[in-house]
GROMACS .gro file of C-alpha atoms in nm:
model
  372
    1MET     CA    1  -3.080  -1.299  -3.093
    2LEU     CA    2  -3.253  -1.607  -3.028
    3PRO     CA    3  -3.047  -1.953  -2.989
    4LEU     CA    4  -2.954  -2.140  -3.324
    5ILE     CA    5  -3.110  -2.439  -3.172
    6LEU     CA    6  -3.461  -2.274  -3.211
    7ARG     CA    7  -3.416  -2.221  -3.604
    8HIS     CA    8  -3.493  -2.437  -3.870
    9ASN     CA    9  -3.378  -2.333  -4.234
   10GLY     CA   10  -3.343  -2.000  -4.087
   11LEU     CA   11  -3.712  -1.987  -3.952
   12ILE     CA   12  -3.863  -1.998  -3.599
   13THR     CA   13  -4.051  -2.311  -3.577
   14SER     CA   14  -4.399  -2.299  -3.423
   15LYS     CA   15  -4.283  -2.525  -3.132
   16SER     CA   16  -4.008  -2.276  -3.081
   17ARG     CA   17  -4.239  -1.986  -3.071
   18GLN     CA   18  -4.401  -2.177  -2.764
   19LEU     CA   19  -4.090  -2.123  -2.587
   20LEU     CA   20  -4.037  -1.755  -2.660
   21PRO     CA   21  -4.199  -1.651  -2.315
   22LEU     CA   22  -3.957  -1.866  -2.145
   23ILE     CA   23  -3.650  -1.725  -2.344
   24ARG     CA   24  -3.754  -1.378  -2.265
   25THR     CA   25  -3.781  -1.457  -1.884
   26PHE     CA   26  -3.443  -1.605  -1.904
   27SER     CA   27  -3.284  -1.323  -2.109
   28CYS     CA   28  -3.425  -1.061  -1.856
   29SER     CA   29  -3.332  -1.269  -1.560
   30LYS     CA   30  -2.952  -1.293  -1.696
   31THR     CA   31  -2.926  -0.908  -1.652
   32GLN     CA   32  -2.994  -0.940  -1.268
   33PHE     CA   33  -2.651  -1.137  -1.242
   34GLU     CA   34  -2.444  -0.860  -1.433
   35GLU     CA   35  -2.113  -0.791  -1.225
   36ARG     CA   36  -2.131  -0.430  -1.118
   37VAL     CA   37  -1.799  -0.305  -1.044
   38CYS     CA   38  -1.688  -0.039  -0.777
   39ILE     CA   39  -1.343   0.086  -0.739
   40ILE     CA   40  -1.266   0.212  -0.405
   41GLY     CA   41  -0.989   0.476  -0.431
   42SER     CA   42  -0.872   0.707  -0.685
   43GLY     CA   43  -0.515   0.787  -0.631
   44ASN     CA   44  -0.234   0.711  -0.880
   45TRP     CA   45  -0.262   0.348  -0.892
   46GLY     CA   46  -0.657   0.348  -0.842
   47SER     CA   47  -0.681   0.568  -1.144
   48ALA     CA   48  -0.456   0.394  -1.340
   49ILE     CA   49  -0.644   0.075  -1.280
   50SER     CA   50  -0.959   0.237  -1.336
   51LYS     CA   51  -0.887   0.280  -1.706
   52ILE     CA   52  -0.835  -0.088  -1.730
   53ILE     CA   53  -1.152  -0.164  -1.584
   54GLY     CA   54  -1.348   0.097  -1.753
   55ASN     CA   55  -1.262  -0.030  -2.078
   56ASN     CA   56  -1.260  -0.419  -2.018
   57VAL     CA   57  -1.616  -0.431  -1.894
   58LYS     CA   58  -1.731  -0.299  -2.243
   59LYS     CA   59  -1.577  -0.614  -2.355
   60HIS     CA   60  -1.753  -0.887  -2.154
   61GLU     CA   61  -2.130  -0.935  -2.166
   62GLU     CA   62  -2.122  -1.040  -1.779
   63PHE     CA   63  -2.034  -0.674  -1.648
   64ASN     CA   64  -2.258  -0.363  -1.630
   65LYS     CA   65  -2.107  -0.113  -1.832
   66GLU     CA   66  -2.100   0.167  -1.576
   67VAL     CA   67  -1.825   0.160  -1.320
   68LYS     CA   68  -1.830   0.373  -0.985
   69LEU     CA   69  -1.515   0.538  -0.868
   70TRP     CA   70  -1.494   0.656  -0.515
   71VAL     CA   71  -1.323   0.946  -0.481
   72HIS     CA   72  -1.181   1.109  -0.143
   73GLU     CA   73  -1.297   1.448  -0.226
   74GLU     CA   74  -1.047   1.733  -0.283
   75ILE     CA   75  -1.072   2.099  -0.404
   76ILE     CA   76  -0.834   2.136  -0.740
   77ASN     CA   77  -0.831   2.497  -0.863
   78GLY     CA   78  -1.179   2.586  -0.699
   79GLU     CA   79  -1.339   2.270  -0.824
   80LYS     CA   80  -1.435   1.918  -0.667
   81LEU     CA   81  -1.218   1.636  -0.778
   82SER     CA   82  -1.502   1.418  -0.841
   83GLN     CA   83  -1.652   1.684  -1.065
   84VAL     CA   84  -1.331   1.741  -1.261
   85ILE     CA   85  -1.304   1.371  -1.326
   86ASN     CA   86  -1.654   1.337  -1.460
   87LYS     CA   87  -1.627   1.648  -1.670
   88ARG     CA   88  -1.283   1.581  -1.821
   89HIS     CA   89  -1.236   1.219  -1.788
   90GLU     CA   90  -0.909   1.274  -1.616
   91ASN     CA   91  -0.769   1.263  -1.266
   92VAL     CA   92  -0.583   1.603  -1.291
   93LYS     CA   93  -0.397   1.557  -0.957
   94TYR     CA   94  -0.293   1.204  -0.928
   95LEU     CA   95  -0.288   1.088  -1.304
   96PRO     CA   96  -0.268   1.392  -1.509
   97ASN     CA   97  -0.267   1.354  -1.885
   98ILE     CA   98  -0.427   1.015  -1.904
   99GLN     CA   99  -0.768   1.000  -2.046
  100LEU     CA  100  -0.998   0.789  -1.864
  101PRO     CA  101  -1.305   0.593  -2.011
  102SER     CA  102  -1.643   0.788  -2.015
  103ASN     CA  103  -1.814   0.512  -1.825
  104LEU     CA  104  -1.616   0.582  -1.496
  105ILE     CA  105  -1.864   0.777  -1.262
  106ALA     CA  106  -1.658   0.938  -0.998
  107CYS     CA  107  -1.850   0.960  -0.657
  108ALA     CA  108  -1.727   1.122  -0.336
  109ASP     CA  109  -2.003   0.931  -0.135
  110LEU     CA  110  -1.840   0.606  -0.015
  111GLN     CA  111  -2.178   0.404   0.075
  112GLU     CA  112  -2.364   0.551  -0.259
  113SER     CA  113  -2.046   0.427  -0.453
  114VAL     CA  114  -2.081   0.062  -0.325
  115ARG     CA  115  -2.447   0.046  -0.366
  116ASP     CA  116  -2.559  -0.234  -0.567
  117ALA     CA  117  -2.192  -0.333  -0.642
  118THR     CA  118  -2.111  -0.708  -0.670
  119VAL     CA  119  -1.704  -0.636  -0.734
  120LEU     CA  120  -1.537  -0.421  -0.496
  121ALA     CA  121  -1.183  -0.324  -0.607
  122PHE     CA  122  -0.982  -0.184  -0.294
  123VAL     CA  123  -0.714   0.063  -0.424
  124VAL     CA  124  -0.651   0.288  -0.112
  125PRO     CA  125  -0.327   0.342   0.122
  126HIS     CA  126  -0.341   0.087   0.360
  127GLN     CA  127  -0.355   0.304   0.663
  128PHE     CA  128  -0.699   0.402   0.555
  129LEU     CA  129  -0.854   0.067   0.503
  130LYS     CA  130  -0.992  -0.018   0.844
  131GLY     CA  131  -1.180   0.311   0.846
  132ILE     CA  132  -1.326   0.255   0.513
  133CYS     CA  133  -1.409  -0.089   0.597
  134ALA     CA  134  -1.625   0.005   0.910
  135ASP     CA  135  -1.798   0.259   0.717
  136LEU     CA  136  -1.913  -0.005   0.466
  137VAL     CA  137  -2.042  -0.249   0.749
  138ASN     CA  138  -2.399  -0.347   0.639
  139GLN     CA  139  -2.380  -0.148   0.334
  140VAL     CA  140  -2.235  -0.401   0.081
  141ASN     CA  141  -2.442  -0.612  -0.159
  142PRO     CA  142  -2.467  -0.962  -0.029
  143LYS     CA  143  -2.363  -1.088  -0.332
  144ALA     CA  144  -2.067  -0.891  -0.343
  145LYS     CA  145  -1.703  -1.002  -0.368
  146ALA     CA  146  -1.394  -0.806  -0.320
  147ILE     CA  147  -1.023  -0.772  -0.471
  148SER     CA  148  -0.754  -0.586  -0.279
  149LEU     CA  149  -0.486  -0.391  -0.499
  150ILE     CA  150  -0.349  -0.256  -0.179
  151LYS     CA  151   0.038  -0.351  -0.100
  152GLY     CA  152   0.097  -0.385   0.247
  153ILE     CA  153   0.016  -0.591   0.589
  154ASP     CA  154  -0.131  -0.491   0.932
  155ALA     CA  155   0.138  -0.613   1.144
  156SER     CA  156   0.215  -0.553   1.531
  157SER     CA  157   0.330  -0.705   1.827
  158LYS     CA  158   0.014  -0.881   1.847
  159GLY     CA  159   0.012  -1.039   1.536
  160ILE     CA  160  -0.037  -1.046   1.135
  161ARG     CA  161  -0.345  -0.941   0.971
  162LEU     CA  162  -0.361  -0.920   0.588
  163PHE     CA  163  -0.571  -0.655   0.417
  164SER     CA  164  -0.767  -0.924   0.221
  165GLU     CA  165  -0.834  -1.055   0.580
  166GLU     CA  166  -0.946  -0.726   0.697
  167ILE     CA  167  -1.163  -0.666   0.411
  168SER     CA  168  -1.342  -1.044   0.435
  169GLU     CA  169  -1.377  -1.061   0.807
  170THR     CA  170  -1.524  -0.700   0.846
  171LEU     CA  171  -1.768  -0.702   0.533
  172GLY     CA  172  -1.814  -1.089   0.519
  173ILE     CA  173  -1.736  -1.125   0.144
  174GLU     CA  174  -1.476  -1.352  -0.021
  175THR     CA  175  -1.162  -1.147  -0.121
  176SER     CA  176  -0.893  -1.194  -0.395
  177VAL     CA  177  -0.573  -0.974  -0.416
  178LEU     CA  178  -0.392  -0.850  -0.712
  179SER     CA  179  -0.011  -0.768  -0.680
  180GLY     CA  180   0.270  -0.718  -0.940
  181ALA     CA  181   0.550  -0.518  -1.108
  182ASN     CA  182   0.311  -0.235  -1.188
  183ILE     CA  183   0.430   0.124  -1.154
  184ALA     CA  184   0.093   0.309  -1.200
  185GLN     CA  185   0.198   0.581  -1.475
  186GLU     CA  186   0.345   0.308  -1.679
  187VAL     CA  187   0.048   0.086  -1.670
  188ALA     CA  188  -0.182   0.405  -1.750
  189SER     CA  189   0.056   0.466  -2.061
  190GLU     CA  190   0.003   0.116  -2.158
  191HIS     CA  191   0.375   0.009  -2.139
  192PHE     CA  192   0.373  -0.396  -2.137
  193CYS     CA  193   0.404  -0.563  -1.784
  194GLU     CA  194   0.251  -0.866  -1.572
  195THR     CA  195   0.044  -0.875  -1.283
  196THR     CA  196  -0.067  -1.167  -1.061
  197ILE     CA  197  -0.398  -1.230  -0.892
  198GLY     CA  198  -0.443  -1.478  -0.597
  199SER     CA  199  -0.791  -1.611  -0.562
  200ARG     CA  200  -0.919  -1.912  -0.355
  201ILE     CA  201  -1.223  -1.950  -0.588
  202LYS     CA  202  -1.154  -2.055  -0.952
  203GLU     CA  203  -1.494  -1.879  -1.059
  204HIS     CA  204  -1.345  -1.560  -0.925
  205GLY     CA  205  -1.009  -1.561  -1.050
  206ASP     CA  206  -1.158  -1.652  -1.403
  207MET     CA  207  -1.405  -1.336  -1.354
  208TYR     CA  208  -1.095  -1.098  -1.240
  209ARG     CA  209  -0.880  -1.225  -1.542
  210LYS     CA  210  -1.148  -1.097  -1.776
  211LEU     CA  211  -1.161  -0.767  -1.560
  212PHE     CA  212  -0.788  -0.686  -1.556
  213ASP     CA  213  -0.633  -0.867  -1.843
  214THR     CA  214  -0.540  -0.650  -2.145
  215GLU     CA  215  -0.267  -0.694  -2.411
  216TYR     CA  216  -0.030  -0.480  -2.223
  217PHE     CA  217  -0.120  -0.577  -1.843
  218ARG     CA  218  -0.119  -0.960  -1.870
  219VAL     CA  219  -0.270  -1.154  -1.575
  220THR     CA  220  -0.168  -1.443  -1.409
  221VAL     CA  221  -0.399  -1.617  -1.164
  222VAL     CA  222  -0.269  -1.830  -0.879
  223ASP     CA  223  -0.452  -1.996  -0.562
  224ASP     CA  224  -0.225  -1.850  -0.325
  225VAL     CA  225  -0.374  -1.528  -0.180
  226ALA     CA  226  -0.114  -1.501   0.128
  227GLY     CA  227   0.198  -1.551  -0.107
  228VAL     CA  228   0.090  -1.293  -0.336
  229GLU     CA  229  -0.014  -1.031  -0.081
  230ILE     CA  230   0.306  -1.067   0.143
  231CYS     CA  231   0.536  -1.029  -0.154
  232GLY     CA  232   0.357  -0.715  -0.242
  233ALA     CA  233   0.411  -0.585   0.125
  234LEU     CA  234   0.735  -0.662   0.208
  235LYS     CA  235   0.907  -0.564  -0.118
  236ASN     CA  236   0.881  -0.199  -0.003
  237ILE     CA  237   1.092  -0.254   0.280
  238VAL     CA  238   1.361  -0.405   0.058
  239ALA     CA  239   1.323  -0.087  -0.173
  240ILE     CA  240   1.418   0.148   0.107
  241GLY     CA  241   1.738  -0.054   0.125
  242ALA     CA  242   1.785  -0.026  -0.230
  243GLY     CA  243   1.739   0.328  -0.233
  244ILE     CA  244   1.998   0.372   0.027
  245VAL     CA  245   2.244   0.189  -0.162
  246ASP     CA  246   2.170   0.433  -0.441
  247GLY     CA  247   2.218   0.712  -0.240
  248LEU     CA  248   2.558   0.607  -0.085
  249LYS     CA  249   2.677   0.516  -0.464
  250LEU     CA  250   2.766   0.192  -0.326
  251GLY     CA  251   2.705   0.032  -0.716
  252GLU     CA  252   2.506  -0.239  -0.875
  253ASN     CA  253   2.663  -0.545  -0.702
  254THR     CA  254   2.558  -0.400  -0.356
  255LYS     CA  255   2.225  -0.313  -0.489
  256ALA     CA  256   2.174  -0.664  -0.626
  257ALA     CA  257   2.305  -0.833  -0.282
  258ILE     CA  258   2.025  -0.616  -0.087
  259MET     CA  259   1.770  -0.717  -0.330
  260ARG     CA  260   1.850  -1.084  -0.308
  261ILE     CA  261   1.888  -1.108   0.065
  262GLY     CA  262   1.548  -0.902   0.085
  263LEU     CA  263   1.386  -1.178  -0.145
  264MET     CA  264   1.512  -1.439   0.085
  265GLU     CA  265   1.378  -1.258   0.401
  266THR     CA  266   1.048  -1.218   0.227
  267ILE     CA  267   1.020  -1.587   0.152
  268LYS     CA  268   1.129  -1.682   0.501
  269PHE     CA  269   0.861  -1.457   0.656
  270ALA     CA  270   0.584  -1.587   0.427
  271THR     CA  271   0.644  -1.942   0.486
  272THR     CA  272   0.705  -1.921   0.854
  273PHE     CA  273   0.399  -1.717   0.962
  274TYR     CA  274   0.163  -1.839   0.682
  275SER     CA  275   0.086  -2.214   0.609
  276GLY     CA  276   0.008  -2.299   0.238
  277VAL     CA  277   0.225  -2.028   0.099
  278LYS     CA  278   0.388  -2.160  -0.228
  279MET     CA  279   0.755  -2.108  -0.355
  280GLU     CA  280   0.644  -2.070  -0.729
  281THR     CA  281   0.432  -1.774  -0.632
  282PHE     CA  282   0.771  -1.593  -0.543
  283PHE     CA  283   0.870  -1.634  -0.911
  284GLU     CA  284   0.552  -1.471  -1.071
  285SER     CA  285   0.512  -1.101  -1.122
  286CYS     CA  286   0.391  -1.038  -0.761
  287GLY     CA  287   0.732  -1.155  -0.642
  288VAL     CA  288   1.076  -1.126  -0.805
  289ALA     CA  289   0.942  -0.897  -1.070
  290ASP     CA  290   0.778  -0.648  -0.838
  291LEU     CA  291   1.095  -0.635  -0.598
  292ILE     CA  292   1.320  -0.555  -0.927
  293THR     CA  293   1.078  -0.281  -1.045
  294THR     CA  294   1.028  -0.121  -0.700
  295CYS     CA  295   1.388  -0.148  -0.611
  296ALA     CA  296   1.472   0.031  -0.960
  297GLY     CA  297   1.214   0.292  -0.977
  298GLY     CA  298   0.941   0.303  -0.700
  299ARG     CA  299   0.848   0.605  -0.470
  300ASN     CA  300   1.011   0.396  -0.152
  301ARG     CA  301   1.367   0.386  -0.336
  302ARG     CA  302   1.339   0.738  -0.474
  303VAL     CA  303   1.252   0.878  -0.104
  304ALA     CA  304   1.539   0.647   0.039
  305GLU     CA  305   1.774   0.795  -0.199
  306ALA     CA  306   1.678   1.132  -0.124
  307HIS     CA  307   1.723   1.080   0.243
  308VAL     CA  308   2.094   0.988   0.204
  309THR     CA  309   2.169   1.274  -0.020
  310THR     CA  310   1.972   1.544   0.148
  311GLY     CA  311   1.989   1.438   0.508
  312LYS     CA  312   1.607   1.492   0.571
  313SER     CA  313   1.369   1.280   0.749
  314PHE     CA  314   1.139   1.032   0.549
  315THR     CA  315   0.848   1.231   0.681
  316VAL     CA  316   0.961   1.573   0.536
  317LEU     CA  317   1.050   1.396   0.214
  318GLU     CA  318   0.736   1.219   0.175
  319ASN     CA  319   0.541   1.575   0.193
  320GLU     CA  320   0.798   1.720  -0.058
  321MET     CA  321   0.816   1.446  -0.311
  322LEU     CA  322   0.481   1.247  -0.316
  323ASN     CA  323   0.202   1.506  -0.408
  324GLY     CA  324  -0.012   1.374  -0.121
  325GLN     CA  325   0.054   1.012  -0.204
  326LYS     CA  326   0.189   0.793   0.120
  327LEU     CA  327   0.498   0.577   0.157
  328GLN     CA  328   0.404   0.232   0.219
  329GLY     CA  329   0.752   0.099   0.305
  330THR     CA  330   0.858   0.301   0.606
  331LEU     CA  331   0.503   0.199   0.787
  332ALA     CA  332   0.557  -0.176   0.674
  333ALA     CA  333   0.930  -0.171   0.816
  334LYS     CA  334   0.769  -0.038   1.155
  335GLU     CA  335   0.493  -0.292   1.181
  336VAL     CA  336   0.716  -0.590   1.084
  337TYR     CA  337   0.995  -0.495   1.325
  338GLU     CA  338   0.727  -0.472   1.615
  339PHE     CA  339   0.603  -0.801   1.518
  340LEU     CA  340   0.943  -0.971   1.517
  341ALA     CA  341   1.076  -0.796   1.819
  342ALA     CA  342   0.791  -0.937   2.039
  343ARG     CA  343   0.889  -1.265   1.905
  344GLN     CA  344   1.286  -1.219   1.972
  345MET     CA  345   1.311  -1.276   1.607
  346THR     CA  346   1.500  -0.950   1.455
  347ALA     CA  347   1.835  -1.125   1.419
  348GLU     CA  348   1.692  -1.348   1.199
  349TYR     CA  349   1.580  -1.082   0.940
  350PRO     CA  350   1.897  -0.852   0.939
  351LEU     CA  351   1.807  -0.636   0.655
  352PHE     CA  352   1.434  -0.565   0.769
  353THR     CA  353   1.587  -0.496   1.114
  354LYS     CA  354   1.841  -0.231   0.952
  355VAL     CA  355   1.594  -0.052   0.754
  356TYR     CA  356   1.405   0.005   1.056
  357ASP     CA  357   1.693   0.132   1.244
  358ILE     CA  358   1.774   0.381   0.979
  359VAL     CA  359   1.412   0.519   0.942
  360TYR     CA  360   1.319   0.535   1.312
  361ARG     CA  361   1.631   0.503   1.508
  362ASN     CA  362   1.824   0.767   1.300
  363LYS     CA  363   2.105   0.517   1.231
  364SER     CA  364   2.327   0.590   0.988
  365PRO     CA  365   2.255   0.482   0.623
  366SER     CA  366   2.607   0.346   0.604
  367THR     CA  367   2.507   0.081   0.857
  368LEU     CA  368   2.278  -0.087   0.618
  369VAL     CA  369   2.550  -0.328   0.476
  370GLU     CA  370   2.722  -0.389   0.834
  371ASN     CA  371   2.735  -0.752   0.904
  372LEU     CA  372   2.461  -0.837   0.668
   0.00000   0.00000   0.00000
């Protein structure tokens, strides 16, 4: 449709006709700047968020209507998972009985998936991110930007590396983060919840709001990338503590105490090791809300409770209970402990340390609440 300023009494003026070639050129060139979205990861959370993205790109003109979904290929009942998703519009393994938008195109070739994409949404288990980023070096559109939906951090005795930093530094692109009280099945079922996006660039934050915000999945954008990401990583350690409390049947008072102590250790960790983290971030969905949700119903809590009641190791329970998904809390506990131990600071984080001892040193679960 021609702009209204070119019309006079409903007619196109002769002067306006002289501008038609310029207008057509502008209209054609505008499509060159459409955002093309690729979702990297198709597990439980990746599939749930792909439903939102697939529907939202249809609503906003700045997005191309086709969304690529990179699938780590598996064989399901004799068929390739990517083919099943494209044929049935359902991830039958990781998000069964949820209809996915038909404009999602599942692809098992990582480099083909990201070709021409200008928005990369990373939704993979964090232990696989380095390898994926290495495979994408020199394969990403120069205009691309990324958003990480991965909850975790890469910490070791040598230091801390946020996953947004891994993506940004390896691929040379600006990276934002999304984290919140977002259990995948509930999001896929369109139960109301909130989430938090951390973005350094306002225009990127505005674009991500359009990409993710719905009536049931409400987005708040903040300019604290590190704060949002650290909240999402450390709450899984606290959730293991909450699950141990449930397994020991210590009651709600004890569980609330574990959650409060865990929140305080999270705040201390974030503000000690990262400058610019804002206190108000901890009161967004990525902070206290995600902590409550994960400690009430997340997989880290469930597996930790089963560890107490069955006596089985976390590794065995992960294989038995998670249908191919991975626990993030146990790995985060190990990495954070090694980082703190190298700095002789474990005593300053007693809950994080006790969770590590129970998971990796076979300490009795009852030791969790001793001398906190």
